[in-house]
Coordinates of C-alpha atoms in Angstrom, one line a residue:
M1397 CA -23.9 20.7 24.6
F1398 CA -23.1 21.2 21.0
S1399 CA -20.4 23.1 19.0
T1400 CA -20.7 24.2 15.4
N1401 CA -17.9 23.3 13.0
T1402 CA -17.3 26.5 10.9
D1403 CA -15.9 24.5 8.0
Q1404 CA -19.0 22.3 7.7
S1405 CA -22.7 23.1 7.8
T1406 CA -23.3 20.5 10.5
V1407 CA -23.5 20.5 14.3
V1408 CA -21.2 18.1 16.2
K1409 CA -21.9 17.1 19.8
D1410 CA -19.2 17.9 22.4
Y1411 CA -19.7 14.5 23.9
L1412 CA -20.1 11.5 21.6
R1413 CA -21.7 8.1 21.7
I1414 CA -18.9 5.9 20.4
G1415 CA -19.2 2.2 19.5
L1416 CA -15.9 0.3 19.5
L1417 CA -16.0 -3.1 17.8
C1418 CA -13.4 -5.8 18.5
P1419 CA -13.6 -9.1 16.5
Y1420 CA -11.6 -11.1 19.1
S1421 CA -12.8 -12.4 22.5
L1422 CA -12.5 -9.6 25.1
T1423 CA -11.9 -12.2 27.8
T1424 CA -8.8 -13.5 26.1
P1425 CA -5.6 -11.5 26.4
G1426 CA -4.4 -10.1 23.1
G1427 CA -2.9 -7.0 21.5
V1428 CA -6.0 -5.8 19.7
Q1429 CA -8.2 -6.4 22.7
G1430 CA -5.9 -4.4 24.9
Q1431 CA -6.0 -1.5 22.5
V1432 CA -9.8 -1.5 22.3
M1433 CA -10.2 -1.6 26.1
G1434 CA -7.5 0.9 26.8
L1435 CA -8.9 3.3 24.2
A1436 CA -12.4 2.9 25.7
R1437 CA -11.2 3.7 29.2
A1438 CA -9.4 6.8 27.9
L1439 CA -12.4 8.1 26.0
R1440 CA -14.7 7.5 28.9
R1441 CA -12.5 9.5 31.2
M1442 CA -12.9 12.3 28.7
G1443 CA -16.6 12.2 29.3
H1444 CA -17.7 10.3 26.1
E1445 CA -20.3 7.5 26.1
V1446 CA -18.4 4.4 24.9
R1447 CA -19.5 0.9 24.5
V1448 CA -17.3 -2.0 23.4
L1449 CA -18.9 -4.8 21.3
G1450 CA -17.2 -8.1 20.9
P1451 CA -17.2 -11.8 21.8
C1452 CA -16.8 -12.8 25.5
D1453 CA -16.1 -16.3 26.9
G1454 CA -17.5 -15.7 30.3
A1455 CA -18.4 -12.5 32.2
P1456 CA -17.5 -9.3 30.3
P1457 CA -14.2 -7.7 31.5
D1458 CA -15.9 -4.3 32.3
S1459 CA -19.3 -2.7 32.7
F1460 CA -19.1 -0.9 29.3
V1461 CA -18.6 -4.1 27.3
T1462 CA -21.6 -5.6 25.5
P1463 CA -21.0 -9.3 24.7
I1464 CA -22.2 -10.5 21.3
G1465 CA -21.6 -14.2 21.9
E1466 CA -18.9 -16.7 22.6
S1467 CA -15.8 -17.2 20.4
L1468 CA -14.7 -20.0 18.2
P1469 CA -11.0 -20.7 17.7
T1470 CA -10.0 -19.7 14.2
V1471 CA -6.7 -19.9 12.4
A1472 CA -5.5 -16.3 11.5
N1473 CA -2.1 -14.7 10.8
G1474 CA -0.2 -17.7 12.0
S1475 CA -2.2 -17.8 15.3
I1476 CA -5.4 -19.1 16.7
A1477 CA -7.9 -16.2 16.9
P1478 CA -11.0 -16.3 19.2
L1479 CA -13.6 -15.0 16.8
A1480 CA -17.4 -15.1 16.8
P1481 CA -18.4 -15.4 13.1
D1482 CA -21.7 -17.3 13.7
P1483 CA -25.2 -15.9 12.7
S1484 CA -26.3 -15.5 16.3
A1485 CA -23.4 -13.1 17.0
A1486 CA -24.3 -11.2 13.9
L1487 CA -27.9 -10.8 15.0
R1488 CA -26.8 -9.6 18.4
T1489 CA -24.5 -7.1 16.8
I1490 CA -27.3 -5.8 14.6
R1491 CA -29.6 -5.3 17.6
V1492 CA -27.0 -3.4 19.6
L1493 CA -26.2 -1.1 16.6
R1494 CA -29.9 -0.4 16.2
D1495 CA -30.6 0.2 19.9
E1496 CA -27.5 2.2 20.8
Q1497 CA -27.7 4.7 17.9
F1498 CA -23.9 5.6 18.0
D1499 CA -22.6 8.8 16.6
V1500 CA -19.6 7.0 15.2
L1501 CA -18.4 3.4 14.9
H1502 CA -14.7 2.5 15.4
I1503 CA -14.0 -1.0 14.1
H1504 CA -10.7 -2.7 14.8
E1505 CA -9.5 -5.2 12.2
P1506 CA -12.6 -4.4 10.1
L1507 CA -12.4 -7.3 7.6
T1508 CA -12.3 -10.0 10.3
P1509 CA -15.3 -12.3 10.3
G1510 CA -17.9 -11.4 13.0
A1511 CA -19.0 -8.1 14.5
S1512 CA -16.6 -6.1 12.3
I1513 CA -18.0 -7.2 8.9
T1514 CA -21.6 -7.1 10.3
A1515 CA -21.0 -3.4 11.3
L1516 CA -19.7 -2.6 7.8
V1517 CA -22.7 -4.1 6.1
M1518 CA -25.2 -2.4 8.5
R1519 CA -23.3 1.0 8.3
T1520 CA -25.5 2.7 11.0
A1521 CA -23.1 5.5 11.6
P1522 CA -19.9 7.0 10.1
I1523 CA -17.1 4.4 10.3
V1524 CA -13.5 4.7 11.4
A1525 CA -11.5 1.4 10.9
T1526 CA -8.1 0.5 12.4
F1527 CA -5.9 -2.1 10.6
H1528 CA -3.5 -3.9 12.9
A1529 CA -2.2 -6.9 11.0
A1530 CA 1.2 -6.9 9.2
G1531 CA 3.2 -9.3 7.1
E1532 CA 1.0 -11.6 5.1
S1533 CA -2.7 -12.5 5.2
L1534 CA -4.2 -15.4 3.3
S1535 CA -7.7 -14.0 3.6
Y1536 CA -6.6 -10.7 2.1
K1537 CA -4.7 -12.5 -0.6
Y1538 CA -7.4 -14.9 -1.7
L1539 CA -10.5 -12.8 -0.9
S1540 CA -9.3 -9.4 -1.9
A1541 CA -12.2 -8.7 -4.3
P1542 CA -15.0 -9.2 -1.8
L1543 CA -13.0 -7.6 1.0
K1544 CA -12.5 -4.5 -1.1
G1545 CA -16.3 -4.3 -1.4
F1546 CA -16.7 -4.5 2.4
A1547 CA -13.9 -1.9 2.9
S1548 CA -15.8 0.6 0.7
A1549 CA -18.1 1.2 3.7
I1550 CA -15.2 2.7 5.7
D1551 CA -15.1 6.5 5.9
H1552 CA -11.6 6.8 7.4
R1553 CA -8.8 4.2 7.4
V1554 CA -6.1 4.1 10.1
A1555 CA -3.2 1.7 10.4
V1556 CA -1.0 1.2 13.4
S1557 CA 2.3 1.0 11.5
K1558 CA 3.8 1.4 8.1
D1559 CA 3.9 -2.4 7.9
A1560 CA 0.2 -2.6 8.5
V1561 CA -0.3 0.0 5.7
L1562 CA 1.8 -2.1 3.3
L1563 CA -0.4 -5.2 3.9
A1564 CA -3.7 -3.4 3.6
Q1565 CA -2.7 -1.4 0.5
R1566 CA -1.2 -4.4 -1.2
Y1567 CA -4.6 -6.2 -1.4
L1568 CA -7.2 -3.5 -0.6
G1569 CA -5.9 -0.2 -2.0
G1570 CA -7.0 3.0 -0.3
E1571 CA -5.3 5.7 1.8
Y1572 CA -4.4 5.1 5.5
Q1573 CA -3.4 7.4 8.3
I1574 CA -0.8 6.0 10.6
L1575 CA -1.6 6.2 14.3
P1576 CA 0.7 4.0 16.4
N1577 CA -0.9 2.0 19.2
G1578 CA -1.1 3.5 22.7
V1579 CA -0.3 2.4 26.2
E1580 CA -2.0 3.3 29.4
L1581 CA 1.3 4.5 30.9
D1582 CA 0.0 5.1 34.4
R1583 CA -0.7 1.3 34.6
F1584 CA 3.0 0.5 34.0
D1585 CA 5.0 3.6 34.9
S1586 CA 7.0 3.5 38.1
S1587 CA 9.2 6.2 39.7
Q1588 CA 12.3 4.2 39.1
R1589 CA 13.7 0.8 38.3
V1590 CA 13.5 -1.8 41.1
I1591 CA 17.0 -2.4 42.5
K1592 CA 17.4 -5.9 43.9
K1593 CA 19.7 -7.1 46.7
T1594 CA 23.0 -8.5 45.4
D1595 CA 22.1 -12.0 46.7
A1596 CA 18.6 -12.0 45.1
R1597 CA 17.7 -14.3 42.2
R1598 CA 17.4 -12.7 38.8
S1599 CA 14.5 -13.1 36.4
I1600 CA 13.6 -12.9 32.8
F1601 CA 9.9 -12.3 32.0
F1602 CA 8.1 -13.6 28.9
C1603 CA 4.4 -12.7 28.2
G1604 CA 2.8 -14.0 25.1
R1605 CA 0.8 -16.8 23.6
H1606 CA 2.5 -20.2 23.6
E1607 CA 2.6 -20.7 19.8
P1608 CA 5.5 -21.0 17.3
R1609 CA 5.5 -17.4 16.1
K1610 CA 5.9 -16.0 19.6
G1611 CA 9.3 -17.7 19.9
L1612 CA 9.0 -19.2 23.4
E1613 CA 10.9 -22.3 22.5
V1614 CA 13.7 -20.2 21.2
L1615 CA 13.8 -18.4 24.5
L1616 CA 13.8 -21.7 26.5
Q1617 CA 16.8 -22.8 24.4
A1618 CA 18.6 -19.5 25.1
H1619 CA 17.8 -19.6 28.8
A1620 CA 19.1 -23.2 29.4
P1621 CA 22.8 -22.3 29.5
L1622 CA 22.3 -19.2 31.7
P1623 CA 23.6 -19.2 35.3
G1624 CA 21.6 -21.1 37.9
D1625 CA 20.3 -18.0 39.6
V1626 CA 18.4 -16.7 36.5
D1627 CA 14.7 -17.7 36.6
L1628 CA 12.4 -17.5 33.6
W1629 CA 8.8 -16.3 34.3
I1630 CA 6.5 -17.6 31.5
A1631 CA 3.0 -16.0 31.4
S1632 CA 0.0 -16.9 29.3
D1633 CA -0.7 -20.3 27.6
G1634 CA -1.4 -21.7 24.2
P1635 CA -1.3 -24.8 21.9
E1636 CA 2.3 -25.5 22.8
T1637 CA 2.1 -25.2 26.5
D1638 CA 1.7 -28.8 27.4
R1639 CA 4.5 -30.0 25.1
L1640 CA 6.9 -27.3 26.2
K1641 CA 6.2 -28.1 29.9
R1642 CA 7.0 -31.8 29.2
D1643 CA 10.1 -31.0 27.2
W1644 CA 11.6 -28.6 29.8
A1645 CA 10.3 -30.3 33.0
G1646 CA 13.8 -30.8 34.4
D1647 CA 14.6 -27.1 34.8
P1648 CA 13.5 -25.8 38.2
R1649 CA 14.2 -22.2 37.2
L1650 CA 11.1 -22.1 35.0
M1651 CA 7.9 -20.6 36.4
W1652 CA 4.8 -21.3 34.4
L1653 CA 2.4 -18.6 35.5
G1654 CA -0.5 -19.2 33.1
R1655 CA -2.8 -16.4 32.2
I1656 CA -2.2 -13.4 34.4
S1657 CA -4.1 -10.2 35.1
D1658 CA -3.1 -6.8 33.8
A1659 CA -2.1 -5.9 37.4
E1660 CA 0.1 -8.9 37.8
K1661 CA 1.7 -8.3 34.4
A1662 CA 2.6 -4.7 35.4
Q1663 CA 4.0 -6.0 38.7
R1664 CA 6.1 -8.7 37.0
L1665 CA 7.4 -6.1 34.6
H1666 CA 8.5 -3.9 37.5
E1667 CA 10.2 -6.8 39.3
A1668 CA 11.9 -8.5 36.3
D1669 CA 15.5 -7.9 35.5
I1670 CA 14.8 -8.3 31.7
F1671 CA 11.8 -8.5 29.5
C1672 CA 12.2 -10.7 26.5
A1673 CA 10.1 -10.7 23.3
P1674 CA 11.6 -13.4 21.1
S1675 CA 8.9 -13.4 18.4
L1676 CA 9.7 -15.0 15.0
G1677 CA 7.4 -12.8 12.9
G1678 CA 3.8 -11.5 12.4
E1679 CA 4.2 -8.5 14.8
S1680 CA 2.9 -5.2 13.4
F1681 CA 3.7 -3.1 16.5
G1682 CA 5.5 -3.6 19.8
V1683 CA 3.0 -2.5 22.4
V1684 CA 4.5 -5.0 24.9
L1685 CA 7.8 -3.3 24.5
I1686 CA 6.4 0.1 25.3
E1687 CA 4.8 -1.4 28.5
A1688 CA 8.3 -2.7 29.5
M1689 CA 9.9 0.6 28.8
A1690 CA 7.3 2.4 30.9
A1691 CA 8.0 0.0 33.7
H1692 CA 11.8 0.7 33.6
T1693 CA 12.6 -2.8 32.5
P1694 CA 15.6 -3.6 30.1
I1695 CA 14.5 -5.3 26.9
V1696 CA 15.8 -8.0 24.6
A1697 CA 13.6 -8.6 21.6
S1698 CA 13.7 -9.9 18.0
A1699 CA 14.8 -7.5 15.3
L1700 CA 11.4 -7.5 13.6
D1701 CA 10.0 -4.6 11.6
G1702 CA 7.0 -4.3 14.0
Y1703 CA 9.3 -4.1 17.0
M1704 CA 11.6 -1.7 15.3
N1705 CA 8.7 0.7 15.0
V1706 CA 9.2 1.1 18.7
A1707 CA 12.7 0.1 19.7
T1708 CA 16.1 0.9 18.4
H1709 CA 19.1 -1.5 18.9
E1710 CA 21.6 -0.3 21.4
V1711 CA 19.5 2.8 22.2
D1712 CA 16.5 1.6 24.2
A1713 CA 16.7 -2.2 23.7
L1714 CA 18.9 -5.0 22.5
L1715 CA 17.5 -6.5 19.2
V1716 CA 18.7 -9.8 17.9
D1717 CA 18.0 -11.9 14.8
P1718 CA 14.8 -13.9 15.3
N1719 CA 15.0 -17.7 15.7
E1720 CA 18.7 -17.6 16.8
P1721 CA 18.9 -19.1 20.3
R1722 CA 22.7 -18.4 20.6
H1723 CA 22.3 -14.7 19.6
L1724 CA 19.4 -14.4 22.1
E1725 CA 21.5 -16.1 24.9
A1726 CA 24.4 -13.6 24.2
A1727 CA 22.1 -10.6 24.5
L1728 CA 20.6 -11.9 27.7
K1729 CA 24.0 -12.6 29.2
R1730 CA 25.2 -9.1 28.2
L1731 CA 22.3 -7.4 30.1
L1732 CA 22.7 -9.6 33.1
S1733 CA 26.3 -8.7 33.5
D1734 CA 26.3 -5.0 32.6
D1735 CA 24.4 -2.7 35.0
D1736 CA 25.5 0.5 33.2
L1737 CA 24.1 -0.8 29.9
C1738 CA 20.8 -1.7 31.6
E1739 CA 20.5 1.8 33.1
R1740 CA 21.2 3.5 29.8
L1741 CA 18.7 1.4 27.9
V1742 CA 16.1 1.9 30.7
E1743 CA 16.4 5.7 30.7
A1744 CA 16.1 5.9 26.9
G1745 CA 13.3 3.4 26.9
H1746 CA 11.3 5.2 29.5
N1747 CA 11.6 8.5 27.5
R1748 CA 10.5 6.7 24.4
S1749 CA 7.5 5.2 26.1
Q1750 CA 6.1 8.7 26.8
Q1751 CA 5.5 9.2 23.1
F1752 CA 2.8 6.4 23.1
S1753 CA 0.3 7.7 25.6
M1754 CA -3.2 6.2 25.3
V1755 CA -4.6 9.7 26.2
H1756 CA -2.8 11.2 23.2
L1757 CA -4.1 8.4 21.0
A1758 CA -7.7 9.0 22.2
E1759 CA -7.4 12.7 21.4
S1760 CA -6.2 11.9 17.9
Y1761 CA -9.1 9.5 17.3
L1762 CA -11.5 12.1 18.6
H1763 CA -10.3 14.6 16.0
I1764 CA -11.0 11.9 13.3
Y1765 CA -14.4 11.1 14.7
R1766 CA -15.5 14.7 14.6
Q1767 CA -14.1 15.2 11.1
I1768 CA -16.0 12.2 9.6
I1769 CA -19.2 13.0 11.6
A1770 CA -19.2 16.4 10.0
Q1771 CA -18.3 15.1 6.5
V1772 CA -20.7 12.2 6.5
A1773 CA -23.4 13.8 8.5
P1774 CA -27.1 13.4 7.7
T1775 CA -28.8 15.8 5.5
K1776 CA -31.8 17.8 6.7
S1777 CA -34.1 15.2 5.1
G1778 CA -33.5 12.6 7.7
P1779 CA -31.3 11.0 10.3
Y1780 CA -28.2 8.8 9.7
R1781 CA -29.7 5.5 10.6
F1782 CA -29.5 2.2 8.7
R1783 CA -28.6 3.9 5.4
I1784 CA -28.3 1.4 2.6
A1785 CA -24.8 -0.1 2.3
P1786 CA -23.0 0.9 -0.9
R1787 CA -23.3 -1.4 -3.9
Q1788 CA -19.7 -2.5 -3.5
V1789 CA -20.4 -3.9 0.0
L1790 CA -23.4 -5.9 -1.3
Q1791 CA -21.3 -7.2 -4.2
G1792 CA -18.5 -8.1 -1.7
A1793 CA -21.0 -10.1 0.4
L1794 CA -22.3 -12.0 -2.7
A1795 CA -18.8 -12.7 -3.9
L1796 CA -17.9 -14.1 -0.4
I1797 CA -21.0 -16.3 -0.4
R1798 CA -20.2 -17.7 -3.8
R1799 CA -16.7 -18.8 -2.6
Q1800 CA -18.2 -20.9 0.3

């Protein structure tokens, strides 16, 4: 089926072939990966043909994922990112782009080495790009000239927050539409908050990579003086896991869960008395806070710009200064001792979470896809396949090579 856009002289299909590209390993938990997979599921439920391209370390997480190779740990944005920047991954990406003949490509973190930049260079379909990072980026700072060249292949730029816009515009220029991240609310929503028996143990839930910027050590320091019936559930792992386990081995209230499934994450959110996100920085958007809100769980989090895109202090969460264990301890104690406050925050938080539906986000992106397909559509002289990348892209690639 086809529908004609009256504002353009082109015909746009009702159901699209969409290629979503993720530079990070899809078998490793992460914010960008979660957004890509959630958006793919929402678009597929709407009837569109969607394939996700990205690195996979093991079996792909779903049938619509096309692996392009295994990842290599790479330092990025104060973290260790699982990227696939090698030539073999680039060749696999090129083959998939050639074979699938997508109507539109949607690249997340488009200037990250690997499938993202390969897709910009090949430019086999109109391109939408979503920028997630906020704060500071050494690659943007020192490679801005070649990266501007690659970015010239993007037909429509989206950022997940005003902080992400500030970072991208500072080094790349351009105009950006802000579309906040989405959450698959049905995966986390519950009819009501879990009410525990008065004699039951209480629990605080942390879910994030074990690295300095996520603030786990600050949370451990804040948790230490809390009452003996308050457990701390610690999900995921990372470069600090072994050291932190050794340093805090004497506390039997700590539960080191390792990497957990999305289903267990949702269950833990439902059952926890508090969700805590003590990050020190580098957060562009608080998806994990929205998930906790949807699950009817009270929140204590750091007062970071990225988190304040979602949460408001004393309205739907308690926000504290980052890297301040005593402030964090005080906020945790306050929620543990004030049921009325918890109920008020939970009600406001749950209402807030409904504004970030993944379905609504998918609908917004579909509108963009159709717009750029119409605007960048092929002429009558031939199809839109492997058109030559603009001169700026080629200049960007040459500049990047010269810097090696």
